[in-house]
CSV table of C-alpha atoms and ligand atoms in Angstrom, one decimal:
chain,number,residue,atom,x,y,z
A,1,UNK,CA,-24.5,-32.0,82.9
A,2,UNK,CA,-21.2,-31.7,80.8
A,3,UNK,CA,-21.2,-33.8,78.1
A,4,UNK,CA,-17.2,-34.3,78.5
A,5,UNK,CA,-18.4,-36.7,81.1
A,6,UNK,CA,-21.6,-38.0,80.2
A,7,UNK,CA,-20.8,-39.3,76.7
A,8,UNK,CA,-17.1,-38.9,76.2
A,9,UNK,CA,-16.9,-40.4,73.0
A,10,UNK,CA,-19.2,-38.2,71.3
A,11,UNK,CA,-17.7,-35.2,73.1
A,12,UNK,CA,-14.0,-36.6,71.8
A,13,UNK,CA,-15.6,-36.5,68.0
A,14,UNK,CA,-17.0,-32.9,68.5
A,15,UNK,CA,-13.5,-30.8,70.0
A,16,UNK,CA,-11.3,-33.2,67.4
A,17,UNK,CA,-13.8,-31.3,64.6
A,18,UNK,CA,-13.2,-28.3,66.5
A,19,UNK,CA,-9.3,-28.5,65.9
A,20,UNK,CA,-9.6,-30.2,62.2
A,21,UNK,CA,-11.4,-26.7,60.9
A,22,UNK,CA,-8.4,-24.3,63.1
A,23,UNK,CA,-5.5,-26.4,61.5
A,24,UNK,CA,-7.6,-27.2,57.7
A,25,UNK,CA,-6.6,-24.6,54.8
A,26,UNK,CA,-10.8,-24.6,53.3
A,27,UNK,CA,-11.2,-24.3,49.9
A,28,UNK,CA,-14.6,-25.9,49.1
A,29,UNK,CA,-16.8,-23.5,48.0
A,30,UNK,CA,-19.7,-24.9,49.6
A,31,UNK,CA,-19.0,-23.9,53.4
A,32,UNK,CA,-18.5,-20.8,55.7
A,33,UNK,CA,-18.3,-20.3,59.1
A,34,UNK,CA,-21.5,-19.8,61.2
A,35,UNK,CA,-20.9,-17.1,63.5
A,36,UNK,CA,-21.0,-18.7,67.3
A,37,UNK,CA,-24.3,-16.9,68.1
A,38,UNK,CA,-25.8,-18.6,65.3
A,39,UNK,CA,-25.0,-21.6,66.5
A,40,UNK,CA,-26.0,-20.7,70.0
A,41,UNK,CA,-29.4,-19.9,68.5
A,42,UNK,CA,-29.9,-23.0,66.7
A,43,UNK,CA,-29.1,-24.7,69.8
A,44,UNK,CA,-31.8,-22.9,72.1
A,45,UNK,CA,-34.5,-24.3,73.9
A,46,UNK,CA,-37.0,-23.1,71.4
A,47,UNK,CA,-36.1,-26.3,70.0
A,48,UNK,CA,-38.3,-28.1,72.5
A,49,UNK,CA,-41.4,-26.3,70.6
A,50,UNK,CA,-43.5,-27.7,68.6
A,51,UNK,CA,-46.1,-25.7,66.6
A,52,UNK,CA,-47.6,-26.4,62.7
A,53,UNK,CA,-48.4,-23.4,60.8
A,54,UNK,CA,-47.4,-20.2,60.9
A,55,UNK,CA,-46.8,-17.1,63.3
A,56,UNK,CA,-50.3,-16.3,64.5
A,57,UNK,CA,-52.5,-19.3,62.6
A,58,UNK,CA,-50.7,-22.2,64.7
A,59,UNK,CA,-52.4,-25.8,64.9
A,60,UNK,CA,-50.6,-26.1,68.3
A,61,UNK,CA,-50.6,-24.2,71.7
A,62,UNK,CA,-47.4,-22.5,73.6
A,63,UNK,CA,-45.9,-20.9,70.3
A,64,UNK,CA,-46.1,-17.2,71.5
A,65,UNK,CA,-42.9,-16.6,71.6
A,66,UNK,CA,-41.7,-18.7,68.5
A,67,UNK,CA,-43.9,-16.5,66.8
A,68,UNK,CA,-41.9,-13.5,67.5
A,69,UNK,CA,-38.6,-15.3,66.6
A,70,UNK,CA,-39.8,-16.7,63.3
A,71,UNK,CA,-41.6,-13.3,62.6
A,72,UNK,CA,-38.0,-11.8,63.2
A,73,UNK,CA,-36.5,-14.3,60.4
A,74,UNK,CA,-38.9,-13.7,57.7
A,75,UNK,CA,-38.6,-9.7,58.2
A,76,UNK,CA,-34.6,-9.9,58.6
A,77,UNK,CA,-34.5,-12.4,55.3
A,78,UNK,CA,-36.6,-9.5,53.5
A,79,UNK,CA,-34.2,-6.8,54.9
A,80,UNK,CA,-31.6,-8.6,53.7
A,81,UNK,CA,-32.8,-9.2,50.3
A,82,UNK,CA,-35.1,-6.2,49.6
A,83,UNK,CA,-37.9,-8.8,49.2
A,84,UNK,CA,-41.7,-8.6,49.9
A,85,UNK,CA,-42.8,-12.5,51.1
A,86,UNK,CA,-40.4,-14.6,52.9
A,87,UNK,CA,-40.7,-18.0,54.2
A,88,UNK,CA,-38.1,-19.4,56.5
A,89,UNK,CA,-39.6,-23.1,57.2
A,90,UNK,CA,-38.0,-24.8,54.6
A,91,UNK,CA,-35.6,-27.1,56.3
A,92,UNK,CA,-32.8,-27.1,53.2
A,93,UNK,CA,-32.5,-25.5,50.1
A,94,UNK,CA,-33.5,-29.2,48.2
A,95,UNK,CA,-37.1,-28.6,50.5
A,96,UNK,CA,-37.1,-25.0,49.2
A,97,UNK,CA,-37.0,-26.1,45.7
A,98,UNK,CA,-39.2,-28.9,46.1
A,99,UNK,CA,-42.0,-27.2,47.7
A,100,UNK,CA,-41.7,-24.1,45.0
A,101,UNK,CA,-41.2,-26.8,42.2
A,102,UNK,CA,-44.9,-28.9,43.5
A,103,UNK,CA,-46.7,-25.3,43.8
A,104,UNK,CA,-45.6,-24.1,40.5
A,105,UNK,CA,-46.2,-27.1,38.0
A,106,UNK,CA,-48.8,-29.5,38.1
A,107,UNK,CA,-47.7,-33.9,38.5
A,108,UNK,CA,-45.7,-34.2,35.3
A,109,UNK,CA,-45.2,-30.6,34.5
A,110,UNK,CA,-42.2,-29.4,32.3
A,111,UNK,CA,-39.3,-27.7,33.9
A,112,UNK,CA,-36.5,-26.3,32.3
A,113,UNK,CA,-33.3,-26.6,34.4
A,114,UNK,CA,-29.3,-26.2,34.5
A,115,UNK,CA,-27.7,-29.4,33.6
A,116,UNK,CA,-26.6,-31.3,36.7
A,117,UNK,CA,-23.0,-32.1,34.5
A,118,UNK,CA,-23.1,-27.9,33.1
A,119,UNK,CA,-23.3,-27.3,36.6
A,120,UNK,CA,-27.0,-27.3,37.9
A,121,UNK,CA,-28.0,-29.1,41.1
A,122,UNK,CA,-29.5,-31.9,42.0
A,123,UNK,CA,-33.0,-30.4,42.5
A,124,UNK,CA,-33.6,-28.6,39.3
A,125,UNK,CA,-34.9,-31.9,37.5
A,126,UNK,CA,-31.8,-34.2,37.3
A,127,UNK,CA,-33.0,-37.8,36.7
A,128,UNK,CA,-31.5,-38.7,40.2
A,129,UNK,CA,-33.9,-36.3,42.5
A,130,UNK,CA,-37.5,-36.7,42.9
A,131,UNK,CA,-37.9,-33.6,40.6
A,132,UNK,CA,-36.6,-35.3,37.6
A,133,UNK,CA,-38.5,-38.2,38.2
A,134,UNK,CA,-42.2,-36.5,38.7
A,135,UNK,CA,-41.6,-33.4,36.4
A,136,UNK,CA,-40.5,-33.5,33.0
A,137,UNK,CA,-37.4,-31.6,33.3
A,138,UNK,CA,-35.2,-31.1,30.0
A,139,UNK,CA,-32.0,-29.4,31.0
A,140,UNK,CA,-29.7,-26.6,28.8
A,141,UNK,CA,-25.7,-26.1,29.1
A,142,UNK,CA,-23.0,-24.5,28.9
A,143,UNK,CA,-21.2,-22.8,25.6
A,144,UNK,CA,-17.4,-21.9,25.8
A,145,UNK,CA,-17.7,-22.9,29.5
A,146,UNK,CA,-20.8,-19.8,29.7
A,147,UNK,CA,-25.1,-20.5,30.4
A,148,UNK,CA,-25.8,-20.5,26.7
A,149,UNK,CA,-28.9,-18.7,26.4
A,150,UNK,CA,-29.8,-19.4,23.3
A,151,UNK,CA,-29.9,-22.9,23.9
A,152,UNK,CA,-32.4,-21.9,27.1
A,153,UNK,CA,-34.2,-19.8,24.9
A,154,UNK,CA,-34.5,-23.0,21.7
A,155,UNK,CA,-35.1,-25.8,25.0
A,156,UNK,CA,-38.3,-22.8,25.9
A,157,UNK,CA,-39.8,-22.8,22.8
A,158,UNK,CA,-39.6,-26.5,22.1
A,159,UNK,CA,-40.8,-27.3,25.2
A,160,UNK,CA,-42.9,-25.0,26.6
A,161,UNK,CA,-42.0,-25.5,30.4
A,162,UNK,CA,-44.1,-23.8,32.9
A,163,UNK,CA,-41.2,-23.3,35.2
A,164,UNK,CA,-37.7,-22.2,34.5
A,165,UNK,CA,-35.0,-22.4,36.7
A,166,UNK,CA,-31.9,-20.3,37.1
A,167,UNK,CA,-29.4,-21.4,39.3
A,168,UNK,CA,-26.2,-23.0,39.7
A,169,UNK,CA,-23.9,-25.1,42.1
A,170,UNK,CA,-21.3,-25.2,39.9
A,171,UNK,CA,-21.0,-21.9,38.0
A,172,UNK,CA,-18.3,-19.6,38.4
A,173,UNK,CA,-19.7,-16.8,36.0
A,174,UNK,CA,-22.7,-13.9,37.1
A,175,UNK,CA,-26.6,-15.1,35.8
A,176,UNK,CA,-28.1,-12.9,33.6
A,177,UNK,CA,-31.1,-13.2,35.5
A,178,UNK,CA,-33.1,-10.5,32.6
A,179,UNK,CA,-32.0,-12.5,30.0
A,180,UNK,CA,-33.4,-15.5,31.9
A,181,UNK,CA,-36.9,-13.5,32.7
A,182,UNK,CA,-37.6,-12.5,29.3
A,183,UNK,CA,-37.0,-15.8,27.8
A,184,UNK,CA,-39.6,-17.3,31.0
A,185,UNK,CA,-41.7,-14.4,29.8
A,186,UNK,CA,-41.4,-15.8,26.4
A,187,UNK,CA,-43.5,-18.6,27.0
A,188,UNK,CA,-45.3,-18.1,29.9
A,189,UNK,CA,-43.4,-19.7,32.6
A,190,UNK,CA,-42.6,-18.5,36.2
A,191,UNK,CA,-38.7,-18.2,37.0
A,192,UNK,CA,-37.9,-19.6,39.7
A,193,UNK,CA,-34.0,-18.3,41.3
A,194,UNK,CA,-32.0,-20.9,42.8
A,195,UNK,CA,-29.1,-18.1,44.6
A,196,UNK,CA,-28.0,-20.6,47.0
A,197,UNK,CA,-24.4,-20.5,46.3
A,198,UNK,CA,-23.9,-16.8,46.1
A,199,UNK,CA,-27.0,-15.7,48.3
A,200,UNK,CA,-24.0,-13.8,50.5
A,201,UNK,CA,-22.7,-12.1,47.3
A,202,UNK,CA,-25.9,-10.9,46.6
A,203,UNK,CA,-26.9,-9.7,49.8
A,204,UNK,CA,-24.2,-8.0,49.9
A,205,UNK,CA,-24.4,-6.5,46.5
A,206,UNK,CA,-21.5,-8.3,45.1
A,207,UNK,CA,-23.8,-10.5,42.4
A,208,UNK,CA,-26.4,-9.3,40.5
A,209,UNK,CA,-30.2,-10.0,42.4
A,210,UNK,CA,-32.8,-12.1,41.2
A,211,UNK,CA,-35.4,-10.9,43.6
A,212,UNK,CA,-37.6,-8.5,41.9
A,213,UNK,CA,-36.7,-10.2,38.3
A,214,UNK,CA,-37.8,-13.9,39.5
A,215,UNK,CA,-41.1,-14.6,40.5
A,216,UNK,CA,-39.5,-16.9,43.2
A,217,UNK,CA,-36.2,-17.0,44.8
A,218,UNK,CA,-34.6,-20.1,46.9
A,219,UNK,CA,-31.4,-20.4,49.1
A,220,UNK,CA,-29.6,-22.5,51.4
A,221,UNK,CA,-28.9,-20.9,54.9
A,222,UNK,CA,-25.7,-22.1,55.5
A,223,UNK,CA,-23.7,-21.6,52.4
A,224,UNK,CA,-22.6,-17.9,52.2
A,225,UNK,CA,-25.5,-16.7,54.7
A,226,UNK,CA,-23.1,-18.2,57.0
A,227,UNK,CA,-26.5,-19.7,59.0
A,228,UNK,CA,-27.8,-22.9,60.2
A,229,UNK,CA,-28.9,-26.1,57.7
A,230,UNK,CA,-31.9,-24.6,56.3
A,231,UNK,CA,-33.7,-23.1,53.4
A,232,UNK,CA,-35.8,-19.5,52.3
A,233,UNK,CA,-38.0,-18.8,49.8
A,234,UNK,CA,-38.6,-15.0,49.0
A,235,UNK,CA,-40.5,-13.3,46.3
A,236,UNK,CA,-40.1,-9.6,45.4
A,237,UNK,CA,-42.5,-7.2,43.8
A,238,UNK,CA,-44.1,-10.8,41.9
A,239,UNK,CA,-45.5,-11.9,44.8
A,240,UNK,CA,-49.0,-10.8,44.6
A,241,UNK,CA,-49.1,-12.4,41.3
A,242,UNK,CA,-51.3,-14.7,40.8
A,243,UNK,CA,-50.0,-18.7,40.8
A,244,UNK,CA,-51.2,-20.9,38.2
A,245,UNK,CA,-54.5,-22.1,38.1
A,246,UNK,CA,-56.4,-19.8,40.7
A,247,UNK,CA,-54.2,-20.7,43.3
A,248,UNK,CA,-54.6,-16.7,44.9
A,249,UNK,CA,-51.1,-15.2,45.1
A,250,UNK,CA,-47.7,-16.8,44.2
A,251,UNK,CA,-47.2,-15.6,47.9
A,252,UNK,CA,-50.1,-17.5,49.8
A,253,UNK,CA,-49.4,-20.5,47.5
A,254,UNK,CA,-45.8,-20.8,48.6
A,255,UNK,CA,-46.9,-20.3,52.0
A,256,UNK,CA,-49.2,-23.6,51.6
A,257,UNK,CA,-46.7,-25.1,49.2
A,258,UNK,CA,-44.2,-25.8,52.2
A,259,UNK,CA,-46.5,-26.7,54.6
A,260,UNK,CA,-48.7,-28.6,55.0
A,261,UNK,CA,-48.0,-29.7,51.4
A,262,UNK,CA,-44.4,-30.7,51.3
A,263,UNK,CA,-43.3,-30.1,55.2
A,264,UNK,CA,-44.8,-31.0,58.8
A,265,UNK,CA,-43.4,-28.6,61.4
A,266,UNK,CA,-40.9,-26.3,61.4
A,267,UNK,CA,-37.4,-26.0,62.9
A,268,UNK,CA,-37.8,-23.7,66.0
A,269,UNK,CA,-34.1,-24.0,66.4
A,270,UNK,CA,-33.5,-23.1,63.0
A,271,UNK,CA,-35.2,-20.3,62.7
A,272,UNK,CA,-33.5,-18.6,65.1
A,273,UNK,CA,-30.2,-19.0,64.1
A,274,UNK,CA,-31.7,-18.1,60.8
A,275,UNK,CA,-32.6,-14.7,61.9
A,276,UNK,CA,-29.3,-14.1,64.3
A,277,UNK,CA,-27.5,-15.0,60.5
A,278,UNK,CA,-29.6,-12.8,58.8
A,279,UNK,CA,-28.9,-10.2,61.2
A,280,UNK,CA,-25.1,-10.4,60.9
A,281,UNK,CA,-25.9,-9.9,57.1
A,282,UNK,CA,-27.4,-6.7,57.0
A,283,UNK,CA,-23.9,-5.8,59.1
A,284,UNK,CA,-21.1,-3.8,57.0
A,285,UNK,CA,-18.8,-6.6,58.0
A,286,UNK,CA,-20.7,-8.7,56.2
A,287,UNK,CA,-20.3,-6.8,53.3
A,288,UNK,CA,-16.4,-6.1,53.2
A,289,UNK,CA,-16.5,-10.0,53.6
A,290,UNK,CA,-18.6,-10.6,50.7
A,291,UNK,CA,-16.3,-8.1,48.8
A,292,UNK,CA,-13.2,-10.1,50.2
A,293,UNK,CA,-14.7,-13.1,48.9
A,294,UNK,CA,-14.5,-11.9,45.4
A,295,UNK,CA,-11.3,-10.6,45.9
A,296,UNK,CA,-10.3,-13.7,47.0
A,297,UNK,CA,-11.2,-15.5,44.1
A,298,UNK,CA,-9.9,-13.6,41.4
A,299,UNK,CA,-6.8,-13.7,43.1
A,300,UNK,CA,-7.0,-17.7,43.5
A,301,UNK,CA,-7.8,-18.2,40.2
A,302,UNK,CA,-5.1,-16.1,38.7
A,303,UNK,CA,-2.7,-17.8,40.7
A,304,UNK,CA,-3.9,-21.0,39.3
A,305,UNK,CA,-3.5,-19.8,35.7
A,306,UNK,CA,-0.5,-18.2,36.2
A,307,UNK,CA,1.2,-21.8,37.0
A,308,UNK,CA,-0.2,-23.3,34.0
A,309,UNK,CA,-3.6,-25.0,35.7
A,310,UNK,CA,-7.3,-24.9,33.4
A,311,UNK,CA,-9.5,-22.4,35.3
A,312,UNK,CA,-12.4,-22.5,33.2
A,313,UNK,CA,-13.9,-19.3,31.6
A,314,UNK,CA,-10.5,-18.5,32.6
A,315,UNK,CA,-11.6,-16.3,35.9
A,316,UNK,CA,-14.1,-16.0,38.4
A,317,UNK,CA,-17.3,-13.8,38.9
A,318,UNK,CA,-18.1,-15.0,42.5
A,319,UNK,CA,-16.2,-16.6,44.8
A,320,UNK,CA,-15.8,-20.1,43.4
A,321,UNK,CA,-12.5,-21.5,41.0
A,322,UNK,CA,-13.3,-24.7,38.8
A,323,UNK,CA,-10.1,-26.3,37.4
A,324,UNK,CA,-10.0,-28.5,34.7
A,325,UNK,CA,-7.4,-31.1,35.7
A,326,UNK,CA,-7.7,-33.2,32.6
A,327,UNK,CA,-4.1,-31.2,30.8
A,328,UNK,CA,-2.7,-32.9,34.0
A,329,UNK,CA,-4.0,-36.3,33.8
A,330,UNK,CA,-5.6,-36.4,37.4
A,331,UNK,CA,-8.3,-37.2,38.4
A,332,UNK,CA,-10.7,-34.9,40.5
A,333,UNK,CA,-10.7,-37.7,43.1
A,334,UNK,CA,-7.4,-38.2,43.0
A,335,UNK,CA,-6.6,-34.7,43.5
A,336,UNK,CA,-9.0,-34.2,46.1
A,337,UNK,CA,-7.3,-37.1,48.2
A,338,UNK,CA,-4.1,-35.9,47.7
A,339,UNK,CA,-5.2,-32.4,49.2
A,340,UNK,CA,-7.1,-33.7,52.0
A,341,UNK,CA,-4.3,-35.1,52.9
A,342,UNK,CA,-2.0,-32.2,53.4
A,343,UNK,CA,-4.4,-30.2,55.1
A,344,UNK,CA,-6.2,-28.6,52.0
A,345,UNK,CA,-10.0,-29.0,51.1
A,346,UNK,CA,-11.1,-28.8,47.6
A,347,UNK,CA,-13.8,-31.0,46.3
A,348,UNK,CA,-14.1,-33.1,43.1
A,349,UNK,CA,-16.5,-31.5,40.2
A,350,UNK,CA,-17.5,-32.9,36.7
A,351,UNK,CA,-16.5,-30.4,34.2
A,352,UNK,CA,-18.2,-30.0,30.8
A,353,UNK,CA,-17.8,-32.6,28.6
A,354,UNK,CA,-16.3,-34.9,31.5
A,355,UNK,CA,-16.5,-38.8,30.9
A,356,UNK,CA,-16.1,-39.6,34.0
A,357,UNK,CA,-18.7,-40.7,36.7
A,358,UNK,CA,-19.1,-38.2,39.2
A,359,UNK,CA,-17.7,-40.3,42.1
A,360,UNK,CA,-14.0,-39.3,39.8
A,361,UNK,CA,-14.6,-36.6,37.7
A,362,UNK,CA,-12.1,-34.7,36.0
A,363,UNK,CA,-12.3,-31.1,37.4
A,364,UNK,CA,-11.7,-29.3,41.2
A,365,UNK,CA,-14.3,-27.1,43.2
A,366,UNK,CA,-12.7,-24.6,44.7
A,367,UNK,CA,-14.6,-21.4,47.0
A,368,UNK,CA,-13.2,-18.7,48.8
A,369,UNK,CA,-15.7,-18.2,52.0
A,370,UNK,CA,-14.0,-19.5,54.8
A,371,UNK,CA,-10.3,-18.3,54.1
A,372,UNK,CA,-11.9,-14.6,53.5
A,373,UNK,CA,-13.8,-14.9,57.2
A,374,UNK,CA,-10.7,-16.4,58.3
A,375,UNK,CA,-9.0,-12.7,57.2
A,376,UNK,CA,-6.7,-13.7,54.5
A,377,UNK,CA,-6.6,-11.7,51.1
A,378,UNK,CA,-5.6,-11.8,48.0
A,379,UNK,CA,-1.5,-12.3,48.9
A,380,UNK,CA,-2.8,-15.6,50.7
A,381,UNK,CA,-4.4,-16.6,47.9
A,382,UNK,CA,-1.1,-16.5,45.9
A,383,UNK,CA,0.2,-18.9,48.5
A,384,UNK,CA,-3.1,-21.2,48.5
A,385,UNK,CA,-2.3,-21.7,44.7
A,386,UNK,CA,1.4,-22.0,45.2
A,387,UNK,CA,0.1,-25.1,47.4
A,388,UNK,CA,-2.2,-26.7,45.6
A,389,UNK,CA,0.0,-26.2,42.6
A,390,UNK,CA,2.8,-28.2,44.6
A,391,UNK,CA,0.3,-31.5,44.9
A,392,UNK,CA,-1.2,-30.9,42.0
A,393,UNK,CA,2.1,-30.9,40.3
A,394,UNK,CA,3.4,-33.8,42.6
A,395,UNK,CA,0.8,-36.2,41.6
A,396,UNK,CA,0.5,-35.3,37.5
A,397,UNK,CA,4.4,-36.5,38.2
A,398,UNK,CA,3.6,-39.3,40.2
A,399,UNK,CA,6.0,-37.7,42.9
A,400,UNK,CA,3.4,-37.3,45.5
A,401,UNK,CA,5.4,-38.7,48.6
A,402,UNK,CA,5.6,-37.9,52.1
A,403,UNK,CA,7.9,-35.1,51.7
A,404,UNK,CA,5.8,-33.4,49.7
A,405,UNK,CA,3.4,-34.1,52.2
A,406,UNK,CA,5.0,-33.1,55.4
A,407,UNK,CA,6.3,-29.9,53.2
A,408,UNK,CA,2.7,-28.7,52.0
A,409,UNK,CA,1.2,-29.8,55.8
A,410,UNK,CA,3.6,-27.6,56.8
A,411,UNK,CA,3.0,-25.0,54.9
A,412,UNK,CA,-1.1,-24.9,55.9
A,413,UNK,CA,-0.1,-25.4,59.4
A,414,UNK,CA,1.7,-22.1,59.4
A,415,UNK,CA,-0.7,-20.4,57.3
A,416,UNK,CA,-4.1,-21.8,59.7
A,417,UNK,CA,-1.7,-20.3,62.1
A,418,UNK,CA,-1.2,-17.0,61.0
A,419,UNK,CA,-5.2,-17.0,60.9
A,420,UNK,CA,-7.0,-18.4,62.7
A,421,UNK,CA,-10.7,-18.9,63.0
A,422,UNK,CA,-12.4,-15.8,64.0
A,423,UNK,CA,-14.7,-17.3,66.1
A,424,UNK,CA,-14.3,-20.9,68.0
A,425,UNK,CA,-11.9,-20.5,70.7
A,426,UNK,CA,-9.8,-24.0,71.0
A,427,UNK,CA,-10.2,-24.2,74.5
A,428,UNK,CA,-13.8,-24.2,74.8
A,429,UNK,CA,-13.6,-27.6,73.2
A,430,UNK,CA,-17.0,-28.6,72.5
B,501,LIG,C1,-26.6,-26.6,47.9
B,501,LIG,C2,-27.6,-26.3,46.9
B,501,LIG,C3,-28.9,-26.7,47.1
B,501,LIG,C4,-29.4,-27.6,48.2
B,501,LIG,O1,-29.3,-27.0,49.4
B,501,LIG,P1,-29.5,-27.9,50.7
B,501,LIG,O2,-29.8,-26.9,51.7
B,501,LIG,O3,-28.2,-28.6,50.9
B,501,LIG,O4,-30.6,-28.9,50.5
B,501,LIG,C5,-29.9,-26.3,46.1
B,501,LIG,N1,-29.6,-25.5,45.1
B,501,LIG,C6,-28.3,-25.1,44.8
B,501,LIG,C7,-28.0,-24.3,43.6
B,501,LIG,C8,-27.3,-25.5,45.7
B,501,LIG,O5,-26.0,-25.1,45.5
């Protein structure tokens, strides 16, 4: 069967992504490239398999052999992370959180989260997620664009939640993640370490780790891990601790805590192309990437301030940039749009203090993964910000034509060009 000629149209829409990411310039800082025998793994035949439970203690038959793979994830995620418990059934980061989140606080429970607007996700109690609505979740911020602590440490002793959370999707600074301990410590709450943005940094010892300081740690697969859509939750030497409530170890309650509590079966598929990811990770290539992925972003972000643009805290710890485009008088949708449409992506952020509704905001995401596995350093960097300088500059002026356009297009052509995708060659198409 080829699926050229079985189903043509969906074949079409599958090689024209294939030749959008060789000839797109990607800046978001929420992507990275998933090495082809990830994806070949993902797309196995284990997929056909369906087993509840775990490796050895399945509620199905026939799962012999996705008990060795998923075995092989949970000791490769450990490797990876120096951590004691892994589970690697949680199908997204927002599962991860949500099954760590329902084992940790009881219906109604108080949580103590990063602002979504300060930078926080979605899942650490905003009023939009299912975690703000059935938790009590009072959020801290930002001071001078930085996690002000003493705010955490004021919300902590006013509130008394029984589960902080320290994590960010937005936050281009390291997390003190002590700081964060002793304050959880303070008044008896479990920390719970959200690393899915920088989970490649820190595997590669590029961030500072949460593991052994956190009594739980959650990450998406397929941000910097460079995996599958998926989600792990690890636990380091907390996870013989008890949970709350004579619930035996924070280890066997996480274990029930995604299934059967908040999941039904797992993703054979996924799993597998978690553990081929995780492999790569433990690889030293995946370390001079990480470490080009910082370079990266230092460089970006000087580049930005060196032509006059906002970068808040005026630098970058990680690999992401956040601009402030309000000196301009753009908008962050606006200026996405405009970028999209010479070949760059950058996504729309709110920045502190922003009035506008997320669908606009005032501020630009910027990340550094997939130009760093792409090869280019810090002296393409200098010419990403040269470009999005040009449209930046073009639209504050209202001289964002098709000249422009055709120039900057040009310009990321050449540069795509010069490197391309590692991986992905064009003429296998789909
Ligand atoms: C992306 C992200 C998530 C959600 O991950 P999904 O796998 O997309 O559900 C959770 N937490 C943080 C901090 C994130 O950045």
């Amino acid at each position: 069967m080829n699926l050229v000629d079985e189903d043509p149209e969906l074949a079409g829409a599958l090689a024209a992504e294939v030749r959008a990411q060789h000839d797109t310039l990607a800046l978001v800082a929420h992507a990275s490239l998933a090495d082809p025998s990830v994806l070949a793994a993902a797309g196995a035949v284990l997929n056909n398999v369906t087993a509840e439970g775990y490796p050895g203690a399945r509620y199905h038959p026939g799962a012999a052999r996705f008990d060795v793979v998923e075995r092989l994830a949970v000791a490769r995620a450990k490797a990876v992370f120096g951590a004691r418990y892994a589970n690697a059934q949680p199908h997204s980061c927002s599962s991860a959180n949500l099954a760590v989140l329902v084992g940790l606080l009881p219906p109604g429970g108080v949580l103590l989260g990063m602002d979504l607007d300060a930078g926080g996700h979605l899942t650490h109690g905003a009023p939009a997620s299912v975690t703000g609505r059935h938790f009590r979740a009072v959020h801290y911020g930002l001071a001078g664009g930085l996690i002000d602590y003493d705010q955490v440490a004021e919300l902590a002793r006013a509130h008394r939640p029984a589960v902080v959370v320290a994590g960010a999707s937005s936050y281009p600074r390291a997390l003190d993640y002590r700081r964060f301990r002793a304050i959880a410590d303070s008044v008896g709450a479990y920390l719970v370490a959200d690393i899915s943005h920088v989970a490649g940094l820190v595997a590669a010892g590029e961030h500072p780790s949460p593991i052994d300081i956190a009594h739980v740690t959650t990450t998406s697969t397929y941000k910097q891990l460079g995996g599958p859509r998926g989600g792990l939750i690890m636990s380091g030497v907390e996870h013989d601790r008890p949970g709350p409530g004579g619930t035996g170890t924070l280890a066997e309650l996480m274990q029930r805590s995604v299934f059967p509590r908040t999941q039904g079966t797992p993703n054979p598929g996924a799993i597998a192309a978690k553990a081929r990811a995780l492999d790569l990770a433990l690889r030293p290539d995946f370390r001079s990437w990480a470490r080009r992925v910082a370079a990266d972003a230092r460089a970006l972000a000087a580049g930005l301030v060196e032509r006059g643009h906002r970068v808040l805290t005026g630098g970058t710890d990680n690999h992401l940039v956040l601009l402030d485009l309000r000196p301009h008088g753009v908008t962050g949708v606006v200026a996405e749009r405009a970028l999209e449409g010479c070949g760059i992506l950058a996504n729309r952020n709110r920045v502190p203090g922003d009035t506008r509704p997320p669908l606009v905001a005032s501020g630009l995401r910027l990340g550094t993964n997939v130009v760093a596995r792409r090869g280019m350093g810090p002296a393409e960097m200098a010419r990403c910000a040269e470009l999005v300088h040009v449209v930046l500059a073009a639209v504050a002026r209202d001289r964002f034509d098709g000249e422009v356009r055709a120039r900057v297009r040009a310009e990321v052509a050449a540069l795509c060009a010069e490197f391309p995708l590692p991986f992905y060659p064009l003429e296998v198409g789909v």
